[in-house]
Amino acid sequence: MKRKTPLVMLLAASAAFGAFAQEQAAEEPHGRFLERKAEGWFWYRDPKDAPKPPNKASAPAPAISPAPAPAKKEDEPFSVKWLRDAMPRLMERAIDNPTKENVEAYLYAQRVAMDKSQIYAEKVRSVVINDPYLDENNRVPLSTYAKPSFLRGVEDGQDDALKHLAGIGGIWVFFDSKCSFCKTQIYSVQETVKKYGFNVKYISTDGKGMPETPKFVKDNGHAKLLNLKLTPTTVLVVPPNNYYVVSQGMMAQSQLEQRLVLAADTANLFPETIAKKVRAYDRGVLKPDDVKQGASGDPADWVKYLKDRLQGRY
């Protein structure tokens, strides 16, 4: 038997040790002991101190990837939303780079928008003509033929209202003898008084009269009570103790009469017959209470609801 040389024995021992080290590395959770030289010679660990391998049964299940979000539906080409989003970009591109293709693309998009608008306008006219509740001409006539008649009705209603006011109330005019506008305002009030028969009282805030007010009384605190800021001031007075400031400052006769009617109407001083004439522009108008309810997801439902509310208001 041939005896092995020391070199052959050394190589065999090295190979055996390498195999052993690989097995130890696979079993040792803390790495090979030769790599843990900082622990010194007391590298031995009791098996009970070794960390336990994770329990495969209790390991959390891998997270499930969320389903991909559905692709965003693109706007229908040439829809209003598509045109609103695309036309600014098309215009900018045509201005920045005015090639035939770029300019043509923008102009054709514009053409589509204009044609859609025309078709919509024609349909609106058709619907309005066939629905009396949507035709504004039935509320306030717009035609040259019918409008004068409507305006005469408005004026007649205002005349009736002022005559009614003259029978239940009167006018106070606060003035100052040094006020440059009081003379003109007093003239407007006098014309209204003459026309409708109002009782009138002229009240001097400085205790002095004017040629236009041969009969007047001194203010005894009413100006302060009504929180008046300047003169002339016109007040509608309805006994026993109702005061409505109509104007503070100079005002034309027609405007003064409109203010008198408005103040009285706001205070609900007119009977229903006169109030209806005064509120001619409210004909067929939906009130806030009408639209507090009735709306739903179905347009057909709330259109019917609104038509029912407008019934009898024309």
PDB file of C-alpha atoms in Angstrom:
ATOM      1  CA  MET A   1       0.000   0.000   0.000  1.00  0.00           C
ATOM      2  CA  LYS A   2       1.342   3.335  -1.099  1.00  0.00           C
ATOM      3  CA  ARG A   3       1.643   5.880   1.642  1.00  0.00           C
ATOM      4  CA  LYS A   4       0.072   9.311   1.057  1.00  0.00           C
ATOM      5  CA  THR A   5       2.294  12.340   1.059  1.00  0.00           C
ATOM      6  CA  PRO A   6       1.692  15.197   3.515  1.00  0.00           C
ATOM      7  CA  LEU A   7       0.542  17.460   0.658  1.00  0.00           C
ATOM      8  CA  VAL A   8      -2.115  15.005  -0.478  1.00  0.00           C
ATOM      9  CA  MET A   9      -3.315  14.570   3.096  1.00  0.00           C
ATOM     10  CA  LEU A  10      -3.494  18.340   3.583  1.00  0.00           C
ATOM     11  CA  LEU A  11      -5.600  18.791   0.466  1.00  0.00           C
ATOM     12  CA  ALA A  12      -7.965  15.998   1.514  1.00  0.00           C
ATOM     13  CA  ALA A  13      -8.385  17.485   4.968  1.00  0.00           C
ATOM     14  CA  SER A  14      -9.062  20.908   3.483  1.00  0.00           C
ATOM     15  CA  ALA A  15     -11.791  19.514   1.218  1.00  0.00           C
ATOM     16  CA  ALA A  16     -13.408  17.657   4.108  1.00  0.00           C
ATOM     17  CA  PHE A  17     -13.346  20.753   6.281  1.00  0.00           C
ATOM     18  CA  GLY A  18     -14.910  22.805   3.466  1.00  0.00           C
ATOM     19  CA  ALA A  19     -17.803  20.379   3.156  1.00  0.00           C
ATOM     20  CA  PHE A  20     -18.299  20.440   6.918  1.00  0.00           C
ATOM     21  CA  ALA A  21     -18.295  24.262   6.971  1.00  0.00           C
ATOM     22  CA  GLN A  22     -20.919  24.406   4.253  1.00  0.00           C
ATOM     23  CA  GLU A  23     -23.186  22.075   6.242  1.00  0.00           C
ATOM     24  CA  GLN A  24     -22.716  24.187   9.356  1.00  0.00           C
ATOM     25  CA  ALA A  25     -23.527  27.391   7.463  1.00  0.00           C
ATOM     26  CA  ALA A  26     -26.752  25.869   6.235  1.00  0.00           C
ATOM     27  CA  GLU A  27     -27.781  24.786   9.742  1.00  0.00           C
ATOM     28  CA  GLU A  28     -26.388  27.680  11.810  1.00  0.00           C
ATOM     29  CA  PRO A  29     -28.838  30.632  11.783  1.00  0.00           C
ATOM     30  CA  HIS A  30     -26.162  32.992  13.070  1.00  0.00           C
ATOM     31  CA  GLY A  31     -23.649  32.334  10.288  1.00  0.00           C
ATOM     32  CA  ARG A  32     -20.486  30.285  10.240  1.00  0.00           C
ATOM     33  CA  PHE A  33     -18.608  30.185  13.471  1.00  0.00           C
ATOM     34  CA  LEU A  34     -15.361  31.272  11.783  1.00  0.00           C
ATOM     35  CA  GLU A  35     -17.102  34.543  10.817  1.00  0.00           C
ATOM     36  CA  ARG A  36     -18.101  35.150  14.450  1.00  0.00           C
ATOM     37  CA  LYS A  37     -14.594  35.510  15.829  1.00  0.00           C
ATOM     38  CA  ALA A  38     -15.637  38.469  17.982  1.00  0.00           C
ATOM     39  CA  GLU A  39     -17.403  35.963  20.247  1.00  0.00           C
ATOM     40  CA  GLY A  40     -14.029  34.406  21.143  1.00  0.00           C
ATOM     41  CA  TRP A  41     -13.629  30.768  21.982  1.00  0.00           C
ATOM     42  CA  PHE A  42     -16.948  30.699  23.840  1.00  0.00           C
ATOM     43  CA  TRP A  43     -18.916  30.610  20.641  1.00  0.00           C
ATOM     44  CA  TYR A  44     -21.059  27.662  21.634  1.00  0.00           C
ATOM     45  CA  ARG A  45     -24.859  28.385  21.879  1.00  0.00           C
ATOM     46  CA  ASP A  46     -27.365  26.201  23.533  1.00  0.00           C
ATOM     47  CA  PRO A  47     -29.967  25.003  20.988  1.00  0.00           C
ATOM     48  CA  LYS A  48     -32.806  26.246  23.197  1.00  0.00           C
ATOM     49  CA  ASP A  49     -31.487  29.817  22.830  1.00  0.00           C
ATOM     50  CA  ALA A  50     -31.648  29.719  19.065  1.00  0.00           C
ATOM     51  CA  PRO A  51     -34.568  31.642  17.564  1.00  0.00           C
ATOM     52  CA  LYS A  52     -37.386  29.404  16.436  1.00  0.00           C
ATOM     53  CA  PRO A  53     -38.135  29.322  12.737  1.00  0.00           C
ATOM     54  CA  PRO A  54     -41.375  31.084  11.785  1.00  0.00           C
ATOM     55  CA  ASN A  55     -44.507  28.987  11.807  1.00  0.00           C
ATOM     56  CA  LYS A  56     -45.463  28.543   8.222  1.00  0.00           C
ATOM     57  CA  ALA A  57     -49.095  27.940   9.148  1.00  0.00           C
ATOM     58  CA  SER A  58     -49.415  31.285  11.032  1.00  0.00           C
ATOM     59  CA  ALA A  59     -47.439  33.361   8.546  1.00  0.00           C
ATOM     60  CA  PRO A  60     -49.530  36.209   7.157  1.00  0.00           C
ATOM     61  CA  ALA A  61     -50.869  35.600   3.720  1.00  0.00           C
ATOM     62  CA  PRO A  62     -49.239  37.657   1.002  1.00  0.00           C
ATOM     63  CA  ALA A  63     -51.084  40.853   0.277  1.00  0.00           C
ATOM     64  CA  ILE A  64     -53.414  40.687  -2.679  1.00  0.00           C
ATOM     65  CA  SER A  65     -52.672  43.316  -5.238  1.00  0.00           C
ATOM     66  CA  PRO A  66     -55.660  45.651  -5.710  1.00  0.00           C
ATOM     67  CA  ALA A  67     -57.531  45.317  -8.929  1.00  0.00           C
ATOM     68  CA  PRO A  68     -56.413  47.886 -11.481  1.00  0.00           C
ATOM     69  CA  ALA A  69     -58.648  50.946 -11.658  1.00  0.00           C
ATOM     70  CA  PRO A  70     -60.958  50.902 -14.636  1.00  0.00           C
ATOM     71  CA  ALA A  71     -59.701  52.954 -17.490  1.00  0.00           C
ATOM     72  CA  LYS A  72     -61.180  56.455 -17.556  1.00  0.00           C
ATOM     73  CA  LYS A  73     -63.810  56.699 -20.201  1.00  0.00           C
ATOM     74  CA  GLU A  74     -62.811  59.256 -22.749  1.00  0.00           C
ATOM     75  CA  ASP A  75     -65.252  62.008 -23.617  1.00  0.00           C
ATOM     76  CA  GLU A  76     -67.274  61.434 -26.713  1.00  0.00           C
ATOM     77  CA  PRO A  77     -65.602  63.226 -29.629  1.00  0.00           C
ATOM     78  CA  PHE A  78     -67.288  66.549 -30.464  1.00  0.00           C
ATOM     79  CA  SER A  79     -69.403  66.481 -27.294  1.00  0.00           C
ATOM     80  CA  VAL A  80     -69.682  69.781 -25.424  1.00  0.00           C
ATOM     81  CA  LYS A  81     -67.203  68.592 -22.797  1.00  0.00           C
ATOM     82  CA  TRP A  82     -64.791  67.385 -25.471  1.00  0.00           C
ATOM     83  CA  LEU A  83     -65.000  70.722 -27.290  1.00  0.00           C
ATOM     84  CA  ARG A  84     -64.573  72.688 -24.057  1.00  0.00           C
ATOM     85  CA  ASP A  85     -61.381  70.783 -23.236  1.00  0.00           C
ATOM     86  CA  ALA A  86     -59.966  70.445 -26.735  1.00  0.00           C
ATOM     87  CA  MET A  87     -60.636  73.816 -28.350  1.00  0.00           C
ATOM     88  CA  PRO A  88     -58.230  75.864 -26.173  1.00  0.00           C
ATOM     89  CA  ARG A  89     -55.457  73.392 -26.928  1.00  0.00           C
ATOM     90  CA  LEU A  90     -56.270  73.369 -30.624  1.00  0.00           C
ATOM     91  CA  MET A  91     -56.282  77.155 -30.727  1.00  0.00           C
ATOM     92  CA  GLU A  92     -52.968  77.434 -28.876  1.00  0.00           C
ATOM     93  CA  ARG A  93     -51.378  74.892 -31.176  1.00  0.00           C
ATOM     94  CA  ALA A  94     -52.689  76.726 -34.251  1.00  0.00           C
ATOM     95  CA  ILE A  95     -51.326  80.054 -32.957  1.00  0.00           C
ATOM     96  CA  ASP A  96     -47.934  78.648 -31.928  1.00  0.00           C
ATOM     97  CA  ASN A  97     -47.532  76.611 -35.092  1.00  0.00           C
ATOM     98  CA  PRO A  98     -49.958  77.892 -37.748  1.00  0.00           C
ATOM     99  CA  THR A  99     -49.656  75.109 -40.243  1.00  0.00           C
ATOM    100  CA  LYS A 100     -52.557  74.329 -42.565  1.00  0.00           C
ATOM    101  CA  GLU A 101     -53.373  71.197 -40.555  1.00  0.00           C
ATOM    102  CA  ASN A 102     -53.306  72.936 -37.161  1.00  0.00           C
ATOM    103  CA  VAL A 103     -55.401  75.919 -38.242  1.00  0.00           C
ATOM    104  CA  GLU A 104     -57.827  73.678 -40.083  1.00  0.00           C
ATOM    105  CA  ALA A 105     -58.259  71.425 -37.035  1.00  0.00           C
ATOM    106  CA  TYR A 106     -59.172  74.381 -34.807  1.00  0.00           C
ATOM    107  CA  LEU A 107     -61.526  75.982 -37.328  1.00  0.00           C
ATOM    108  CA  TYR A 108     -63.403  72.741 -37.911  1.00  0.00           C
ATOM    109  CA  ALA A 109     -63.771  72.215 -34.155  1.00  0.00           C
ATOM    110  CA  GLN A 110     -65.113  75.777 -33.961  1.00  0.00           C
ATOM    111  CA  ARG A 111     -67.486  75.002 -36.816  1.00  0.00           C
ATOM    112  CA  VAL A 112     -68.847  71.996 -34.927  1.00  0.00           C
ATOM    113  CA  ALA A 113     -69.407  74.120 -31.815  1.00  0.00           C
ATOM    114  CA  MET A 114     -71.244  76.840 -33.773  1.00  0.00           C
ATOM    115  CA  ASP A 115     -73.421  74.343 -35.609  1.00  0.00           C
ATOM    116  CA  LYS A 116     -74.347  72.588 -32.369  1.00  0.00           C
ATOM    117  CA  SER A 117     -75.282  75.988 -30.898  1.00  0.00           C
ATOM    118  CA  GLN A 118     -77.485  76.781 -33.890  1.00  0.00           C
ATOM    119  CA  ILE A 119     -79.293  73.451 -33.681  1.00  0.00           C
ATOM    120  CA  TYR A 120     -79.811  73.960 -29.936  1.00  0.00           C
ATOM    121  CA  ALA A 121     -81.165  77.494 -30.453  1.00  0.00           C
ATOM    122  CA  GLU A 122     -83.622  76.278 -33.088  1.00  0.00           C
ATOM    123  CA  LYS A 123     -84.858  73.537 -30.784  1.00  0.00           C
ATOM    124  CA  VAL A 124     -85.230  76.029 -27.899  1.00  0.00           C
ATOM    125  CA  ARG A 125     -87.376  78.268 -30.088  1.00  0.00           C
ATOM    126  CA  SER A 126     -89.530  75.308 -31.080  1.00  0.00           C
ATOM    127  CA  VAL A 127     -90.014  74.168 -27.474  1.00  0.00           C
ATOM    128  CA  VAL A 128     -90.765  77.692 -26.203  1.00  0.00           C
ATOM    129  CA  ILE A 129     -93.335  78.369 -28.906  1.00  0.00           C
ATOM    130  CA  ASN A 130     -95.196  75.186 -27.990  1.00  0.00           C
ATOM    131  CA  ASP A 131     -95.039  75.645 -24.192  1.00  0.00           C
ATOM    132  CA  PRO A 132     -96.899  78.727 -22.842  1.00  0.00           C
ATOM    133  CA  TYR A 133     -95.091  78.443 -19.491  1.00  0.00           C
ATOM    134  CA  LEU A 134     -91.712  78.911 -21.167  1.00  0.00           C
ATOM    135  CA  ASP A 135     -92.723  81.751 -23.471  1.00  0.00           C
ATOM    136  CA  GLU A 136     -91.652  84.978 -21.741  1.00  0.00           C
ATOM    137  CA  ASN A 137     -93.947  86.929 -24.042  1.00  0.00           C
ATOM    138  CA  ASN A 138     -96.851  85.497 -22.046  1.00  0.00           C
ATOM    139  CA  ARG A 139     -95.483  86.995 -18.838  1.00  0.00           C
ATOM    140  CA  VAL A 140     -94.229  90.370 -20.003  1.00  0.00           C
ATOM    141  CA  PRO A 141     -95.053  91.140 -23.648  1.00  0.00           C
ATOM    142  CA  LEU A 142     -91.978  91.924 -25.683  1.00  0.00           C
ATOM    143  CA  SER A 143     -93.544  92.742 -29.027  1.00  0.00           C
ATOM    144  CA  THR A 144     -94.001  96.331 -30.166  1.00  0.00           C
ATOM    145  CA  TYR A 145     -97.733  95.704 -30.572  1.00  0.00           C
ATOM    146  CA  ALA A 146     -98.443  94.234 -27.113  1.00  0.00           C
ATOM    147  CA  LYS A 147     -95.946  96.008 -24.864  1.00  0.00           C
ATOM    148  CA  PRO A 148     -97.698  99.429 -24.744  1.00  0.00           C
ATOM    149  CA  SER A 149    -100.894  97.757 -23.566  1.00  0.00           C
ATOM    150  CA  PHE A 150     -99.014  95.946 -20.806  1.00  0.00           C
ATOM    151  CA  LEU A 151     -97.300  99.143 -19.646  1.00  0.00           C
ATOM    152  CA  ARG A 152    -100.632 100.982 -19.546  1.00  0.00           C
ATOM    153  CA  GLY A 153    -101.919  98.219 -17.303  1.00  0.00           C
ATOM    154  CA  VAL A 154     -98.920  98.707 -15.004  1.00  0.00           C
ATOM    155  CA  GLU A 155     -99.573 102.452 -14.823  1.00  0.00           C
ATOM    156  CA  ASP A 156    -103.273 101.893 -14.129  1.00  0.00           C
ATOM    157  CA  GLY A 157    -102.385  99.511 -11.324  1.00  0.00           C
ATOM    158  CA  GLN A 158    -100.036 102.080  -9.796  1.00  0.00           C
ATOM    159  CA  ASP A 159    -102.722 104.772  -9.994  1.00  0.00           C
ATOM    160  CA  ASP A 160    -105.203 102.513  -8.207  1.00  0.00           C
ATOM    161  CA  ALA A 161    -102.601 101.736  -5.567  1.00  0.00           C
ATOM    162  CA  LEU A 162    -101.785 105.414  -4.902  1.00  0.00           C
ATOM    163  CA  LYS A 163    -105.469 106.322  -4.656  1.00  0.00           C
ATOM    164  CA  HIS A 164    -105.904 103.519  -2.147  1.00  0.00           C
ATOM    165  CA  LEU A 165    -102.893 104.770  -0.148  1.00  0.00           C
ATOM    166  CA  ALA A 166    -104.251 108.328  -0.123  1.00  0.00           C
ATOM    167  CA  GLY A 167    -107.380 106.996   1.547  1.00  0.00           C
ATOM    168  CA  ILE A 168    -105.574 105.135   4.337  1.00  0.00           C
ATOM    169  CA  GLY A 169    -102.446 107.202   4.937  1.00  0.00           C
ATOM    170  CA  GLY A 170    -100.559 110.423   4.389  1.00  0.00           C
ATOM    171  CA  ILE A 171     -97.102 111.844   3.645  1.00  0.00           C
ATOM    172  CA  TRP A 172     -94.612 113.596   5.903  1.00  0.00           C
ATOM    173  CA  VAL A 173     -91.820 115.677   4.412  1.00  0.00           C
ATOM    174  CA  PHE A 174     -88.838 116.534   6.604  1.00  0.00           C
ATOM    175  CA  PHE A 175     -86.934 119.600   5.386  1.00  0.00           C
ATOM    176  CA  ASP A 176     -84.316 122.102   6.451  1.00  0.00           C
ATOM    177  CA  SER A 177     -84.721 125.782   5.583  1.00  0.00           C
ATOM    178  CA  LYS A 178     -81.109 125.880   4.369  1.00  0.00           C
ATOM    179  CA  CYS A 179     -81.385 122.683   2.267  1.00  0.00           C
ATOM    180  CA  SER A 180     -80.842 123.429  -1.427  1.00  0.00           C
ATOM    181  CA  PHE A 181     -82.664 120.259  -2.578  1.00  0.00           C
ATOM    182  CA  CYS A 182     -85.704 120.548  -0.321  1.00  0.00           C
ATOM    183  CA  LYS A 183     -87.495 123.070  -2.564  1.00  0.00           C
ATOM    184  CA  THR A 184     -87.404 120.678  -5.552  1.00  0.00           C
ATOM    185  CA  GLN A 185     -88.495 117.707  -3.456  1.00  0.00           C
ATOM    186  CA  ILE A 186     -91.376 119.628  -1.931  1.00  0.00           C
ATOM    187  CA  TYR A 187     -92.558 120.479  -5.438  1.00  0.00           C
ATOM    188  CA  SER A 188     -92.571 116.755  -6.404  1.00  0.00           C
ATOM    189  CA  VAL A 189     -94.529 115.892  -3.268  1.00  0.00           C
ATOM    190  CA  GLN A 190     -97.045 118.655  -3.900  1.00  0.00           C
ATOM    191  CA  GLU A 191     -97.726 117.361  -7.428  1.00  0.00           C
ATOM    192  CA  THR A 192     -98.324 113.851  -6.089  1.00  0.00           C
ATOM    193  CA  VAL A 193    -100.573 115.208  -3.330  1.00  0.00           C
ATOM    194  CA  LYS A 194    -102.588 117.208  -5.863  1.00  0.00           C
ATOM    195  CA  LYS A 195    -102.925 114.193  -8.203  1.00  0.00           C
ATOM    196  CA  TYR A 196    -104.036 111.578  -5.653  1.00  0.00           C
ATOM    197  CA  GLY A 197    -105.373 113.584  -2.713  1.00  0.00           C
ATOM    198  CA  PHE A 198    -102.835 112.680  -0.006  1.00  0.00           C
ATOM    199  CA  ASN A 199    -102.814 114.500   3.310  1.00  0.00           C
ATOM    200  CA  VAL A 200     -99.352 116.009   3.765  1.00  0.00           C
ATOM    201  CA  LYS A 201     -97.414 117.493   6.676  1.00  0.00           C
ATOM    202  CA  TYR A 202     -94.186 119.494   6.311  1.00  0.00           C
ATOM    203  CA  ILE A 203     -91.801 119.147   9.239  1.00  0.00           C
ATOM    204  CA  SER A 204     -88.868 121.543   9.739  1.00  0.00           C
ATOM    205  CA  THR A 205     -85.786 120.030  11.329  1.00  0.00           C
ATOM    206  CA  ASP A 206     -84.308 123.488  12.102  1.00  0.00           C
ATOM    207  CA  GLY A 207     -87.583 125.129  13.166  1.00  0.00           C
ATOM    208  CA  LYS A 208     -87.715 127.530  10.205  1.00  0.00           C
ATOM    209  CA  GLY A 209     -90.044 127.548   7.213  1.00  0.00           C
ATOM    210  CA  MET A 210     -89.627 128.027   3.467  1.00  0.00           C
ATOM    211  CA  PRO A 211     -91.682 129.970   0.919  1.00  0.00           C
ATOM    212  CA  GLU A 212     -92.942 126.615  -0.427  1.00  0.00           C
ATOM    213  CA  THR A 213     -94.157 125.570   3.029  1.00  0.00           C
ATOM    214  CA  PRO A 214     -96.310 128.329   4.469  1.00  0.00           C
ATOM    215  CA  LYS A 215     -97.725 125.762   6.875  1.00  0.00           C
ATOM    216  CA  PHE A 216     -95.229 123.596   8.710  1.00  0.00           C
ATOM    217  CA  VAL A 217     -94.516 122.145  12.150  1.00  0.00           C
ATOM    218  CA  LYS A 218     -91.276 121.919  14.070  1.00  0.00           C
ATOM    219  CA  ASP A 219     -89.700 118.510  14.480  1.00  0.00           C
ATOM    220  CA  ASN A 220     -90.353 117.221  17.977  1.00  0.00           C
ATOM    221  CA  GLY A 221     -88.128 114.153  17.835  1.00  0.00           C
ATOM    222  CA  HIS A 222     -89.616 112.159  14.960  1.00  0.00           C
ATOM    223  CA  ALA A 223     -86.501 112.615  12.792  1.00  0.00           C
ATOM    224  CA  LYS A 224     -84.359 111.020  15.487  1.00  0.00           C
ATOM    225  CA  LEU A 225     -86.945 108.327  16.144  1.00  0.00           C
ATOM    226  CA  LEU A 226     -86.939 107.381  12.449  1.00  0.00           C
ATOM    227  CA  ASN A 227     -83.116 107.583  12.323  1.00  0.00           C
ATOM    228  CA  LEU A 228     -83.172 110.078   9.449  1.00  0.00           C
ATOM    229  CA  LYS A 229     -79.762 111.066   8.129  1.00  0.00           C
ATOM    230  CA  LEU A 230     -80.442 113.957   5.774  1.00  0.00           C
ATOM    231  CA  THR A 231     -83.051 116.213   4.216  1.00  0.00           C
ATOM    232  CA  PRO A 232     -85.290 116.168   2.335  1.00  0.00           C
ATOM    233  CA  THR A 233     -86.835 112.915   3.560  1.00  0.00           C
ATOM    234  CA  THR A 234     -90.267 111.610   2.566  1.00  0.00           C
ATOM    235  CA  VAL A 235     -92.162 109.261   4.856  1.00  0.00           C
ATOM    236  CA  LEU A 236     -95.385 107.319   4.220  1.00  0.00           C
ATOM    237  CA  VAL A 237     -97.509 107.386   7.374  1.00  0.00           C
ATOM    238  CA  VAL A 238    -100.360 104.939   7.942  1.00  0.00           C
ATOM    239  CA  PRO A 239    -102.298 105.406  11.206  1.00  0.00           C
ATOM    240  CA  PRO A 240    -102.188 104.545  13.940  1.00  0.00           C
ATOM    241  CA  ASN A 241     -98.408 104.151  14.187  1.00  0.00           C
ATOM    242  CA  ASN A 242     -96.888 102.856  10.938  1.00  0.00           C
ATOM    243  CA  TYR A 243     -94.051 104.834   9.358  1.00  0.00           C
ATOM    244  CA  TYR A 244     -92.279 103.856   6.141  1.00  0.00           C
ATOM    245  CA  VAL A 245     -89.295 105.908   4.960  1.00  0.00           C
ATOM    246  CA  VAL A 246     -89.800 106.276   1.222  1.00  0.00           C
ATOM    247  CA  SER A 247     -86.809 108.372   0.258  1.00  0.00           C
ATOM    248  CA  GLN A 248     -83.900 110.222   1.820  1.00  0.00           C
ATOM    249  CA  GLY A 249     -82.787 112.813  -0.685  1.00  0.00           C
ATOM    250  CA  MET A 250     -84.245 114.509  -3.741  1.00  0.00           C
ATOM    251  CA  MET A 251     -86.406 112.387  -6.037  1.00  0.00           C
ATOM    252  CA  ALA A 252     -88.445 112.959  -9.202  1.00  0.00           C
ATOM    253  CA  GLN A 253     -92.221 112.730  -8.963  1.00  0.00           C
ATOM    254  CA  SER A 254     -92.491 109.482 -10.936  1.00  0.00           C
ATOM    255  CA  GLN A 255     -89.785 107.854  -8.862  1.00  0.00           C
ATOM    256  CA  LEU A 256     -91.389 109.082  -5.649  1.00  0.00           C
ATOM    257  CA  GLU A 257     -94.725 107.551  -6.625  1.00  0.00           C
ATOM    258  CA  GLN A 258     -93.064 104.228  -7.436  1.00  0.00           C
ATOM    259  CA  ARG A 259     -91.335 104.271  -4.044  1.00  0.00           C
ATOM    260  CA  LEU A 260     -94.641 104.928  -2.262  1.00  0.00           C
ATOM    261  CA  VAL A 261     -96.225 101.926  -3.978  1.00  0.00           C
ATOM    262  CA  LEU A 262     -93.218  99.715  -3.293  1.00  0.00           C
ATOM    263  CA  ALA A 263     -93.147 100.603   0.409  1.00  0.00           C
ATOM    264  CA  ALA A 264     -96.857  99.907   0.768  1.00  0.00           C
ATOM    265  CA  ASP A 265     -96.677  96.639  -1.180  1.00  0.00           C
ATOM    266  CA  THR A 266     -93.737  95.438   0.928  1.00  0.00           C
ATOM    267  CA  ALA A 267     -95.828  96.141   4.028  1.00  0.00           C
ATOM    268  CA  ASN A 268     -98.828  94.271   2.493  1.00  0.00           C
ATOM    269  CA  LEU A 269    -101.085  97.344   2.674  1.00  0.00           C
ATOM    270  CA  PHE A 270    -102.982  96.584  -0.555  1.00  0.00           C
ATOM    271  CA  PRO A 271    -106.007  94.334  -1.036  1.00  0.00           C
ATOM    272  CA  GLU A 272    -105.454  91.335  -3.305  1.00  0.00           C
ATOM    273  CA  THR A 273    -107.047  92.943  -6.364  1.00  0.00           C
ATOM    274  CA  ILE A 274    -104.701  95.941  -6.249  1.00  0.00           C
ATOM    275  CA  ALA A 275    -101.680  93.882  -5.207  1.00  0.00           C
ATOM    276  CA  LYS A 276    -102.095  91.716  -8.304  1.00  0.00           C
ATOM    277  CA  LYS A 277    -102.045  94.811 -10.548  1.00  0.00           C
ATOM    278  CA  VAL A 278     -99.015  96.224  -8.749  1.00  0.00           C
ATOM    279  CA  ARG A 279     -97.124  92.945  -9.119  1.00  0.00           C
ATOM    280  CA  ALA A 280     -97.631  92.685 -12.869  1.00  0.00           C
ATOM    281  CA  TYR A 281     -94.030  91.617 -13.383  1.00  0.00           C
ATOM    282  CA  ASP A 282     -94.517  88.678 -11.009  1.00  0.00           C
ATOM    283  CA  ARG A 283     -96.890  87.029 -13.445  1.00  0.00           C
ATOM    284  CA  GLY A 284     -95.917  83.374 -13.825  1.00  0.00           C
ATOM    285  CA  VAL A 285     -92.894  83.646 -11.531  1.00  0.00           C
ATOM    286  CA  LEU A 286     -91.869  80.606  -9.459  1.00  0.00           C
ATOM    287  CA  LYS A 287     -91.527  81.558  -5.803  1.00  0.00           C
ATOM    288  CA  PRO A 288     -88.761  80.275  -3.479  1.00  0.00           C
ATOM    289  CA  ASP A 289     -91.242  77.907  -1.820  1.00  0.00           C
ATOM    290  CA  ASP A 290     -92.041  76.394  -5.207  1.00  0.00           C
ATOM    291  CA  VAL A 291     -88.497  75.139  -5.729  1.00  0.00           C
ATOM    292  CA  LYS A 292     -87.750  73.938  -2.199  1.00  0.00           C
ATOM    293  CA  GLN A 293     -89.202  70.575  -3.073  1.00  0.00           C
ATOM    294  CA  GLY A 294     -90.083  68.548  -6.090  1.00  0.00           C
ATOM    295  CA  ALA A 295     -86.592  68.082  -7.498  1.00  0.00           C
ATOM    296  CA  SER A 296     -85.610  64.482  -8.193  1.00  0.00           C
ATOM    297  CA  GLY A 297     -83.172  62.488 -10.253  1.00  0.00           C
ATOM    298  CA  ASP A 298     -85.690  62.152 -13.067  1.00  0.00           C
ATOM    299  CA  PRO A 299     -86.064  65.388 -15.077  1.00  0.00           C
ATOM    300  CA  ALA A 300     -89.497  64.305 -16.281  1.00  0.00           C
ATOM    301  CA  ASP A 301     -90.730  64.280 -12.665  1.00  0.00           C
ATOM    302  CA  TRP A 302     -89.587  67.757 -11.685  1.00  0.00           C
ATOM    303  CA  VAL A 303     -90.614  69.284 -15.024  1.00  0.00           C
ATOM    304  CA  LYS A 304     -94.143  68.034 -14.379  1.00  0.00           C
ATOM    305  CA  TYR A 305     -93.969  69.338 -10.807  1.00  0.00           C
ATOM    306  CA  LEU A 306     -92.985  72.849 -11.972  1.00  0.00           C
ATOM    307  CA  LYS A 307     -95.714  72.891 -14.609  1.00  0.00           C
ATOM    308  CA  ASP A 308     -98.253  72.018 -11.927  1.00  0.00           C
ATOM    309  CA  ARG A 309     -97.007  74.881  -9.733  1.00  0.00           C
ATOM    310  CA  LEU A 310     -97.331  77.366 -12.613  1.00  0.00           C
ATOM    311  CA  GLN A 311    -100.891  76.322 -13.339  1.00  0.00           C
ATOM    312  CA  GLY A 312    -103.257  79.262 -12.850  1.00  0.00           C
ATOM    313  CA  ARG A 313    -100.570  81.945 -12.473  1.00  0.00           C
ATOM    314  CA  TYR A 314    -101.040  83.462 -15.908  1.00  0.00           C
TER     315      TYR A 314
END
